[in-house]
Structure formats: structure tokens, C-alpha cells
PDB file of N, CA and C in Angstrom:
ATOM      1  N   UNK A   1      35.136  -0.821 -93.160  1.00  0.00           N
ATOM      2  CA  UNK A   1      35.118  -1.948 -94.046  1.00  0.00           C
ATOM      3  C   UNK A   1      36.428  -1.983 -94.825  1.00  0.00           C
ATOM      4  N   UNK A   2      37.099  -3.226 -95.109  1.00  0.00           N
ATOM      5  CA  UNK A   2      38.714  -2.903 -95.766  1.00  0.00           C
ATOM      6  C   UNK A   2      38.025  -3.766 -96.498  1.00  0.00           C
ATOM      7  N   UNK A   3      38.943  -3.924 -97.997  1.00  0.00           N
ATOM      8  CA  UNK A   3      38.936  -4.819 -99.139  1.00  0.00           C
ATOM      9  C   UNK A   3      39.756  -5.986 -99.107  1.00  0.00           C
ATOM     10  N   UNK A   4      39.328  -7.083 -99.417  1.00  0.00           N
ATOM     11  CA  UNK A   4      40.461  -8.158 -99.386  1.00  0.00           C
ATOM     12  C   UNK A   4      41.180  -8.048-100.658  1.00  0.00           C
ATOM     13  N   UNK A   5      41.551  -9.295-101.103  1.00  0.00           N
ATOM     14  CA  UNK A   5      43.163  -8.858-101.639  1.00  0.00           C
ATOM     15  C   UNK A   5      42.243  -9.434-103.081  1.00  0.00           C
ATOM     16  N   UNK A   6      40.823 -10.303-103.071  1.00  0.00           N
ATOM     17  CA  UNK A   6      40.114 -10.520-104.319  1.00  0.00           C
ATOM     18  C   UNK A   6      39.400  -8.640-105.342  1.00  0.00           C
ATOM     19  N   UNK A   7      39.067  -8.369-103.909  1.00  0.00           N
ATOM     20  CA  UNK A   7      38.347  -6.787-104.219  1.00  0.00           C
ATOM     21  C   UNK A   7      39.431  -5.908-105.151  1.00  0.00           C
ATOM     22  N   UNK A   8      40.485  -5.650-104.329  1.00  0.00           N
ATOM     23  CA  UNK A   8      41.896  -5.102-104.698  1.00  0.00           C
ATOM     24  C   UNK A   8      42.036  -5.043-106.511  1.00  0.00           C
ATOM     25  N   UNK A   9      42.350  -6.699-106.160  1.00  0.00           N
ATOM     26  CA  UNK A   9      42.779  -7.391-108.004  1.00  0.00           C
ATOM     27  C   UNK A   9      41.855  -6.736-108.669  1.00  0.00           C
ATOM     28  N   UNK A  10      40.437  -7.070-108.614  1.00  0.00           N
ATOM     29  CA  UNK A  10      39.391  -6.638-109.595  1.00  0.00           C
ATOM     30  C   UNK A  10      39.392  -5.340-109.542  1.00  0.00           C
ATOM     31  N   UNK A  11      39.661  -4.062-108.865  1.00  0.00           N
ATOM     32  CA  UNK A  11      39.612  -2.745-109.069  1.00  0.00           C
ATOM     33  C   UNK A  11      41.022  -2.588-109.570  1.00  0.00           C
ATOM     34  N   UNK A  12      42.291  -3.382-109.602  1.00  0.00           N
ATOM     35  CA  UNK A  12      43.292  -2.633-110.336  1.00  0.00           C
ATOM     36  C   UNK A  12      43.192  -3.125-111.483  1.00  0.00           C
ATOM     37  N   UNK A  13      42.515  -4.325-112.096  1.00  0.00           N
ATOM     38  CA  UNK A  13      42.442  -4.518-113.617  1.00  0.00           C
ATOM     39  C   UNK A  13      41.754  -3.621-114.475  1.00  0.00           C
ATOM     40  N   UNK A  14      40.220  -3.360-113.599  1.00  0.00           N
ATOM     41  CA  UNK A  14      39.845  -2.247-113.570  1.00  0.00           C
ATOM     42  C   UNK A  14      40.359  -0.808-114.290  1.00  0.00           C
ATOM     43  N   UNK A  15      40.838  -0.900-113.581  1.00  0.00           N
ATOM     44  CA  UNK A  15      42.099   0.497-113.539  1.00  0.00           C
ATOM     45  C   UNK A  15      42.610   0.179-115.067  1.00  0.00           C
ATOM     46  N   UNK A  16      43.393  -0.610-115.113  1.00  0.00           N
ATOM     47  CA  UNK A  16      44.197  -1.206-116.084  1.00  0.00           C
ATOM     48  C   UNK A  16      43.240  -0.770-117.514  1.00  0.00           C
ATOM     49  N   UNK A  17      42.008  -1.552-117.091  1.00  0.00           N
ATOM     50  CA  UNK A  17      41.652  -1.213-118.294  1.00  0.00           C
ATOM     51  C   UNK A  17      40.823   0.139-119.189  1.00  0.00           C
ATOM     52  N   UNK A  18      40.832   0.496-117.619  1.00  0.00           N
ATOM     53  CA  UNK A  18      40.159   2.123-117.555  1.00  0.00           C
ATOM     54  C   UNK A  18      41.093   3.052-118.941  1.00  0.00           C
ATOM     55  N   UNK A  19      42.732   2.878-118.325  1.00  0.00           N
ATOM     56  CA  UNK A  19      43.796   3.386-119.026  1.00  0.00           C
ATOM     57  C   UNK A  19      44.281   2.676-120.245  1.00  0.00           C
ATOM     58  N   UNK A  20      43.861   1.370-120.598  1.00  0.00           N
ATOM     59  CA  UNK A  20      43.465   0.858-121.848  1.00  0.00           C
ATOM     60  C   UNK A  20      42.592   1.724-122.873  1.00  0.00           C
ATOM     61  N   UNK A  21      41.642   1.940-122.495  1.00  0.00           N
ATOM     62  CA  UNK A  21      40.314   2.706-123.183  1.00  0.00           C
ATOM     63  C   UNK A  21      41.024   4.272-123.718  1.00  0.00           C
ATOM     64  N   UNK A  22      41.556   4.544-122.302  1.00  0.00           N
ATOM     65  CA  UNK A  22      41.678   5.911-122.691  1.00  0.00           C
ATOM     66  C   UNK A  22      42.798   5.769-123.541  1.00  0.00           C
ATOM     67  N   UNK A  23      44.113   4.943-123.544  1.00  0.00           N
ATOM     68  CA  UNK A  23      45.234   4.932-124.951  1.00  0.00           C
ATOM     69  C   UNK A  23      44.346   4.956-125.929  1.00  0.00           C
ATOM     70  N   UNK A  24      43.506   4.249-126.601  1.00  0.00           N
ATOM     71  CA  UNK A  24      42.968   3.575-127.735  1.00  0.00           C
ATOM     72  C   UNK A  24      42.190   4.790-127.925  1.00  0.00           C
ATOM     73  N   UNK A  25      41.492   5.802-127.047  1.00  0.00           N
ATOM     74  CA  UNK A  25      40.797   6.645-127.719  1.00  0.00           C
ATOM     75  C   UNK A  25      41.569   7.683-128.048  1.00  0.00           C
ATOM     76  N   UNK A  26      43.053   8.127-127.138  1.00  0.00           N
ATOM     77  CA  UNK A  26      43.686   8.708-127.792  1.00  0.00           C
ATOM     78  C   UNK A  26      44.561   8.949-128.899  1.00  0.00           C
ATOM     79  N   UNK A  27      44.852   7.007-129.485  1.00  0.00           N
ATOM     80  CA  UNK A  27      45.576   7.075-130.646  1.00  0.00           C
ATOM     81  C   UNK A  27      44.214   6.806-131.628  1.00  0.00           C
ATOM     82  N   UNK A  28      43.230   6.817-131.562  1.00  0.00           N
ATOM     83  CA  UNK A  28      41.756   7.359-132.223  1.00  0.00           C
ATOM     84  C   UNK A  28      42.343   8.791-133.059  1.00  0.00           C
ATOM     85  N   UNK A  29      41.737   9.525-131.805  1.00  0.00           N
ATOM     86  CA  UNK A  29      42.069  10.722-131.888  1.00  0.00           C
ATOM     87  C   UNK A  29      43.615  11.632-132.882  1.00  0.00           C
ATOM     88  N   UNK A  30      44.358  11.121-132.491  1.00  0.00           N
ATOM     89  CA  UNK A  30      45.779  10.931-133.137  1.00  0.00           C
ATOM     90  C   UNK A  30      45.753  11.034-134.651  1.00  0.00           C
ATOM     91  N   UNK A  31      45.084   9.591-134.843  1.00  0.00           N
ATOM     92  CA  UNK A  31      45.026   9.282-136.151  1.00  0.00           C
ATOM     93  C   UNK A  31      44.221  10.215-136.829  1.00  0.00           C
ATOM     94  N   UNK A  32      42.977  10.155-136.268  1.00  0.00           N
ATOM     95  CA  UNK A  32      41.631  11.018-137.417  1.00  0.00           C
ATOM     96  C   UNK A  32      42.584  12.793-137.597  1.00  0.00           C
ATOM     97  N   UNK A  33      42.977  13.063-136.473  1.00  0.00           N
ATOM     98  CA  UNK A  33      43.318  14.972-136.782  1.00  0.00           C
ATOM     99  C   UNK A  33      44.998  14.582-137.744  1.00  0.00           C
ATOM    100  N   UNK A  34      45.650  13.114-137.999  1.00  0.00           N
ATOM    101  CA  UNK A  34      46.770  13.213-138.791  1.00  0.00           C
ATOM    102  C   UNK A  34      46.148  13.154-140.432  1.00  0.00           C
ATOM    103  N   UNK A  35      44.786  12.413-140.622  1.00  0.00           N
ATOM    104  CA  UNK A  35      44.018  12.056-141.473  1.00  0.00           C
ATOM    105  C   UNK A  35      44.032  13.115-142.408  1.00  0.00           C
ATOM    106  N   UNK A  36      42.818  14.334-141.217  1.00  0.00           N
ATOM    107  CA  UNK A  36      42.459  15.213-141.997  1.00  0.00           C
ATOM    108  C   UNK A  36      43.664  16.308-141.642  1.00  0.00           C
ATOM    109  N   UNK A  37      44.603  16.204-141.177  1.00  0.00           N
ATOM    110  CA  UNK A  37      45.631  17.230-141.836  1.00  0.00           C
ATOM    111  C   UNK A  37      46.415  16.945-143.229  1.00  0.00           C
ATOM    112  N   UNK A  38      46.400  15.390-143.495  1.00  0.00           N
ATOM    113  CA  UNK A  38      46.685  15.088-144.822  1.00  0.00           C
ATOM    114  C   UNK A  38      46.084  15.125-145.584  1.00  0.00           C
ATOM    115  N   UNK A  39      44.547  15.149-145.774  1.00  0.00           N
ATOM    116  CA  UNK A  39      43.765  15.707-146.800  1.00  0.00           C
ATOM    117  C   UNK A  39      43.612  16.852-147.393  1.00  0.00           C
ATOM    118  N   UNK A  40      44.796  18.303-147.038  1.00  0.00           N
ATOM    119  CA  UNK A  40      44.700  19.127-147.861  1.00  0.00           C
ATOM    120  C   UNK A  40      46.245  18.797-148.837  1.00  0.00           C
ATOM    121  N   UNK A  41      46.486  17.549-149.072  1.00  0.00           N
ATOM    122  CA  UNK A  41      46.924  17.168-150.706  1.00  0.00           C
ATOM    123  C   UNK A  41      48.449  17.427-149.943  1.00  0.00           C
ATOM    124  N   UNK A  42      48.852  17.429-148.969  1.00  0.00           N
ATOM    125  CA  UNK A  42      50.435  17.596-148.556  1.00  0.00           C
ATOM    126  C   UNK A  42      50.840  16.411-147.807  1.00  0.00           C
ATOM    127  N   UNK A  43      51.763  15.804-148.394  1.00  0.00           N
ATOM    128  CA  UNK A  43      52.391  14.719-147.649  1.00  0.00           C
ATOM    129  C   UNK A  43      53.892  15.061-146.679  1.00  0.00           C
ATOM    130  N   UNK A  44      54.069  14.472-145.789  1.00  0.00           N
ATOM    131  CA  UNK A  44      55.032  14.663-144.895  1.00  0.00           C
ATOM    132  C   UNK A  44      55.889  13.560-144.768  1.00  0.00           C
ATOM    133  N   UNK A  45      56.852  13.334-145.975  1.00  0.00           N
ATOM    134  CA  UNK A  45      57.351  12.248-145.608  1.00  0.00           C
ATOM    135  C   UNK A  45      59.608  12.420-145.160  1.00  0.00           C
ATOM    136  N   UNK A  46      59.893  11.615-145.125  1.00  0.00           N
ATOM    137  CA  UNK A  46      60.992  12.025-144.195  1.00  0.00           C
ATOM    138  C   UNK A  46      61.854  11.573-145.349  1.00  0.00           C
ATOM    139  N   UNK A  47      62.882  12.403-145.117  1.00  0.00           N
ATOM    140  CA  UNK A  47      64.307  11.933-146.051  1.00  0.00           C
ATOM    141  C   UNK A  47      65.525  12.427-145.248  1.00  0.00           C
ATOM    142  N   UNK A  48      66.290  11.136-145.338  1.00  0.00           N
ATOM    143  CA  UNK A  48      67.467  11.000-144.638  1.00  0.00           C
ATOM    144  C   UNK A  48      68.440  11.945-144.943  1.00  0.00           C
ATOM    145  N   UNK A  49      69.204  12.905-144.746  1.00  0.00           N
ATOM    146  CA  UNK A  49      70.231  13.518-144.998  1.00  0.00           C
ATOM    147  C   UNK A  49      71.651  13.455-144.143  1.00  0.00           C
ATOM    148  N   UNK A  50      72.702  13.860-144.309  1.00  0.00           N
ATOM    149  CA  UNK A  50      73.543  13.837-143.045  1.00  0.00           C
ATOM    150  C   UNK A  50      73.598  14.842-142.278  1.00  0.00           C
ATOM    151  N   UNK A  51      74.511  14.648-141.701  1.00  0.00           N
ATOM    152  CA  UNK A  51      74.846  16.093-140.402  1.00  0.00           C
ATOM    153  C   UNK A  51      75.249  17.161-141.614  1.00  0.00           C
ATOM    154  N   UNK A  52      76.186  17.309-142.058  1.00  0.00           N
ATOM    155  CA  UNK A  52      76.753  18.292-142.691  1.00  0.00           C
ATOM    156  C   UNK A  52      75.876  18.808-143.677  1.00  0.00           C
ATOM    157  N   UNK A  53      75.313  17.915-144.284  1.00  0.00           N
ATOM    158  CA  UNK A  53      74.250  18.595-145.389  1.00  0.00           C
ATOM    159  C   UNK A  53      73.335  19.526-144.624  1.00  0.00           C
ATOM    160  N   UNK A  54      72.487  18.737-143.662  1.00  0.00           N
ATOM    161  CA  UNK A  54      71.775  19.055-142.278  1.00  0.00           C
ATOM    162  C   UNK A  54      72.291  20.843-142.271  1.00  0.00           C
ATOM    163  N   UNK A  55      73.171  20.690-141.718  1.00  0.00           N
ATOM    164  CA  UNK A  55      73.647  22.479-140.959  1.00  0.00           C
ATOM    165  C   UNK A  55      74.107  23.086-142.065  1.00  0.00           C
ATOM    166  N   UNK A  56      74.575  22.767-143.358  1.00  0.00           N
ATOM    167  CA  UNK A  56      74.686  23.941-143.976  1.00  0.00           C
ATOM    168  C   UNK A  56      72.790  23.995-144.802  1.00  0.00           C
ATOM    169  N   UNK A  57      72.215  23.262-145.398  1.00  0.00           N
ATOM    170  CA  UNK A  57      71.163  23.793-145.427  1.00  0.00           C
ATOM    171  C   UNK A  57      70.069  25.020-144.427  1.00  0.00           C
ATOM    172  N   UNK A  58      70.312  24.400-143.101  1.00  0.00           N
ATOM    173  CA  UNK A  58      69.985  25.005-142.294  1.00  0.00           C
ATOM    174  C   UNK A  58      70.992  26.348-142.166  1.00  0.00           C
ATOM    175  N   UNK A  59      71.955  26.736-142.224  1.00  0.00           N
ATOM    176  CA  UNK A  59      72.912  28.207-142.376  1.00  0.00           C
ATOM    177  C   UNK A  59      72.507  28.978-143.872  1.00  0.00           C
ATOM    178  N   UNK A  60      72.289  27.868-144.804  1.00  0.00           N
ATOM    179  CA  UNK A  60      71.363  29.113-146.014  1.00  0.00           C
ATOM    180  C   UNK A  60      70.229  29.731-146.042  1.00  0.00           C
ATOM    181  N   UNK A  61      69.360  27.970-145.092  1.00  0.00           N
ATOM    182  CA  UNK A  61      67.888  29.133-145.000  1.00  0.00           C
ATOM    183  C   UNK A  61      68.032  29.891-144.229  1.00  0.00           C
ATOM    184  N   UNK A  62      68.426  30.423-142.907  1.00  0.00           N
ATOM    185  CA  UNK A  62      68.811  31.498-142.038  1.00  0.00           C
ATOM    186  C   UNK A  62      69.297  32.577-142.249  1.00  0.00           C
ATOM    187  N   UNK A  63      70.259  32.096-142.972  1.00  0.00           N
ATOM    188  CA  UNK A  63      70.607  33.596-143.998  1.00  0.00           C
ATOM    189  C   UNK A  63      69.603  33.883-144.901  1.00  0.00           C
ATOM    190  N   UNK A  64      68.781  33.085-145.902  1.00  0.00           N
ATOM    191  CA  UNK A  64      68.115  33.454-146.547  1.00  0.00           C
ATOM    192  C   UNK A  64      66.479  33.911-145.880  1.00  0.00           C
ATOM    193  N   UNK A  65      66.100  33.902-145.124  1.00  0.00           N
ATOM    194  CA  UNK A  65      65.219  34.408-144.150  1.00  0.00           C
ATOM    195  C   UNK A  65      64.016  33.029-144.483  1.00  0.00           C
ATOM    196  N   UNK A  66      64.380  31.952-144.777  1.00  0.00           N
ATOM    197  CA  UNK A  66      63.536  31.193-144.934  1.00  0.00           C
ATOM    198  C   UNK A  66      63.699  30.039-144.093  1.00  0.00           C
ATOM    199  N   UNK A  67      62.734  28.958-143.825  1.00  0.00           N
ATOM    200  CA  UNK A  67      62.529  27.867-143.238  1.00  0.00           C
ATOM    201  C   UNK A  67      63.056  26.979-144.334  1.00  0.00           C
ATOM    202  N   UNK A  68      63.986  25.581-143.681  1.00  0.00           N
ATOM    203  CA  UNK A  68      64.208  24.098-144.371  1.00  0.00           C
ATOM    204  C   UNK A  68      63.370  23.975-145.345  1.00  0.00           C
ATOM    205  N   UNK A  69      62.143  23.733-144.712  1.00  0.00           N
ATOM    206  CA  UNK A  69      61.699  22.743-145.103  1.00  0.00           C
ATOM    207  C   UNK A  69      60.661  23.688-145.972  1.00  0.00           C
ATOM    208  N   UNK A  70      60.822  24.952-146.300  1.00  0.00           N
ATOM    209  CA  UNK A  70      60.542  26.033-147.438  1.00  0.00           C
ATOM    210  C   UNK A  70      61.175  25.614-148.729  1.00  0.00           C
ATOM    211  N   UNK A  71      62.357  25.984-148.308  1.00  0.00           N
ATOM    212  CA  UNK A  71      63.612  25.895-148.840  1.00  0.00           C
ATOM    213  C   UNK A  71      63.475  24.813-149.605  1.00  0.00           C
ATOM    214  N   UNK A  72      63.727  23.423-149.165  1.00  0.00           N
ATOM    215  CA  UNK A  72      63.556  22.306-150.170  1.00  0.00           C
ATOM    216  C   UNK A  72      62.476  21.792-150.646  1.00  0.00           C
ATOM    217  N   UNK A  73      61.060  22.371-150.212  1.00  0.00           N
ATOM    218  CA  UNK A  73      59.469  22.354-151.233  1.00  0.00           C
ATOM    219  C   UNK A  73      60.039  22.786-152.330  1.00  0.00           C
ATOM    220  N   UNK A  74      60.630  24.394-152.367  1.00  0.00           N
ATOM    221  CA  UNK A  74      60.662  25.012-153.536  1.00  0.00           C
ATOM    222  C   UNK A  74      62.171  24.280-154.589  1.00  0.00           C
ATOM    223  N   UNK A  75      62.447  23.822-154.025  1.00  0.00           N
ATOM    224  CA  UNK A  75      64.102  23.248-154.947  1.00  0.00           C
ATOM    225  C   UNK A  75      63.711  22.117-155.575  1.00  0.00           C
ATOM    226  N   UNK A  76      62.753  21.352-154.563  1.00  0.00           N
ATOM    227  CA  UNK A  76      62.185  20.005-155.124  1.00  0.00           C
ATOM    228  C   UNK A  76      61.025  20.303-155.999  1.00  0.00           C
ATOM    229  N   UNK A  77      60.163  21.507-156.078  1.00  0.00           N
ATOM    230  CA  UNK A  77      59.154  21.808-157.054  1.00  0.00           C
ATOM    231  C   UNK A  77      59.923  22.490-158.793  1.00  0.00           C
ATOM    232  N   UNK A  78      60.881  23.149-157.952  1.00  0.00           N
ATOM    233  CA  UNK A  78      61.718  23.636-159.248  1.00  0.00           C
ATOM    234  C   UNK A  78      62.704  22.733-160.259  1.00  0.00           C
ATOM    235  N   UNK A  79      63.013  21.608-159.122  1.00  0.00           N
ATOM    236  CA  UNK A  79      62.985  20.760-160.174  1.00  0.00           C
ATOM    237  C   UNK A  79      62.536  19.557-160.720  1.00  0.00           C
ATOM    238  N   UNK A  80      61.239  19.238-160.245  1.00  0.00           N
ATOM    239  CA  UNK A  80      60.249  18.647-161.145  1.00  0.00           C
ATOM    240  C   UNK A  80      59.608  19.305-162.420  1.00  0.00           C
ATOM    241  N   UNK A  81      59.377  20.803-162.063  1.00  0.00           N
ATOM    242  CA  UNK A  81      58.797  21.839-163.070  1.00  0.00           C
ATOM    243  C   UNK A  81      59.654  21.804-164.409  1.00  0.00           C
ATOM    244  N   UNK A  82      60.998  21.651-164.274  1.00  0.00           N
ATOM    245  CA  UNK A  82      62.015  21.174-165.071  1.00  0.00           C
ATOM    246  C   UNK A  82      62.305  20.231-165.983  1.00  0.00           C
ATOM    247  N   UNK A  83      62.119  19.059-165.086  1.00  0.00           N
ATOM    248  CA  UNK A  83      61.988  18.387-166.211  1.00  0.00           C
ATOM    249  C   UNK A  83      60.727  17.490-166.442  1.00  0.00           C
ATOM    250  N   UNK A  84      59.316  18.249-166.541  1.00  0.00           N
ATOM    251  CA  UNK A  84      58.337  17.689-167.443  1.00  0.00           C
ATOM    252  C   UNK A  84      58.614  17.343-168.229  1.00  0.00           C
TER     253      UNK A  84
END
């Protein structure tokens, strides 16, 4: 038995939308585990820097045995603590 070219269409939309479903449940998914990783009170937000700032920050924390983004929690907490 072969499929004509009506059968075809309807099993690749099919398809189409098979892999529809599954995007949508994976940016579901996506979202709810970004949700509750932001609910323990930490935000992740981005700040622009340049190249040069970039690599020497990155050459202090290395020397200093610490991570970036350690590094500027505590600079940015030390100086808010400052000026209350």
C-alpha cells in the first residue's frame, strides 16, 4: 500500500506539530526551573563591561583564588553596606 501525496501532507503537519508541542513544553520547562532558581532571592542580571576591564578583573580573581562573579557580589555588597 503507498501513500498519496494527500496522506504524506497530513502526516508531515503532523510531524510539524508533534515538534511544536514538544518546543512549547520545553520552553515550559525552561521557564518554571529559571522561576524557581530565582526564588532563592538572587537575581542574575547582566552588566556591560569592556574587554579590558573584562581580563584584568578576571587576572585578579585568578590570582586571588576567587571567581568574577564572587569578586564583584562582594565589591558591590561592600559598597552598598557603605553607604547606608
Amino acid at each position: 500500500m503507498s501513500m498519496g501525496s494527500g496522506e504524506l501532507m497530513v502526516l508531515l503537519i503532523l510531524f510539524f506539530l508533534l515538534l511544536g508541542v514538544i518546543g512549547v513544553i520545553v520552553v515550559v520547562i525552561t521557564k518554571v526551573l529559571q522561576w524557581s532558581n530565582n526564588r532563592s532571592g538572587v537575581t542574575k542580571p547582566t552588566v556591560e563591561i569592556d574587554r579590558e576591564l573584562h581580563a584584568e578583573l578576571t587576572r585578579i580573581a585568578a590570582r586571588d583564588g576567587v571567581t568574577v562573579h564572587r569578586m564583584v557580589g562582594d565589591l558591590l555588597h561592600e559598597y552598598i553596606t557603605t553607604r547606608r
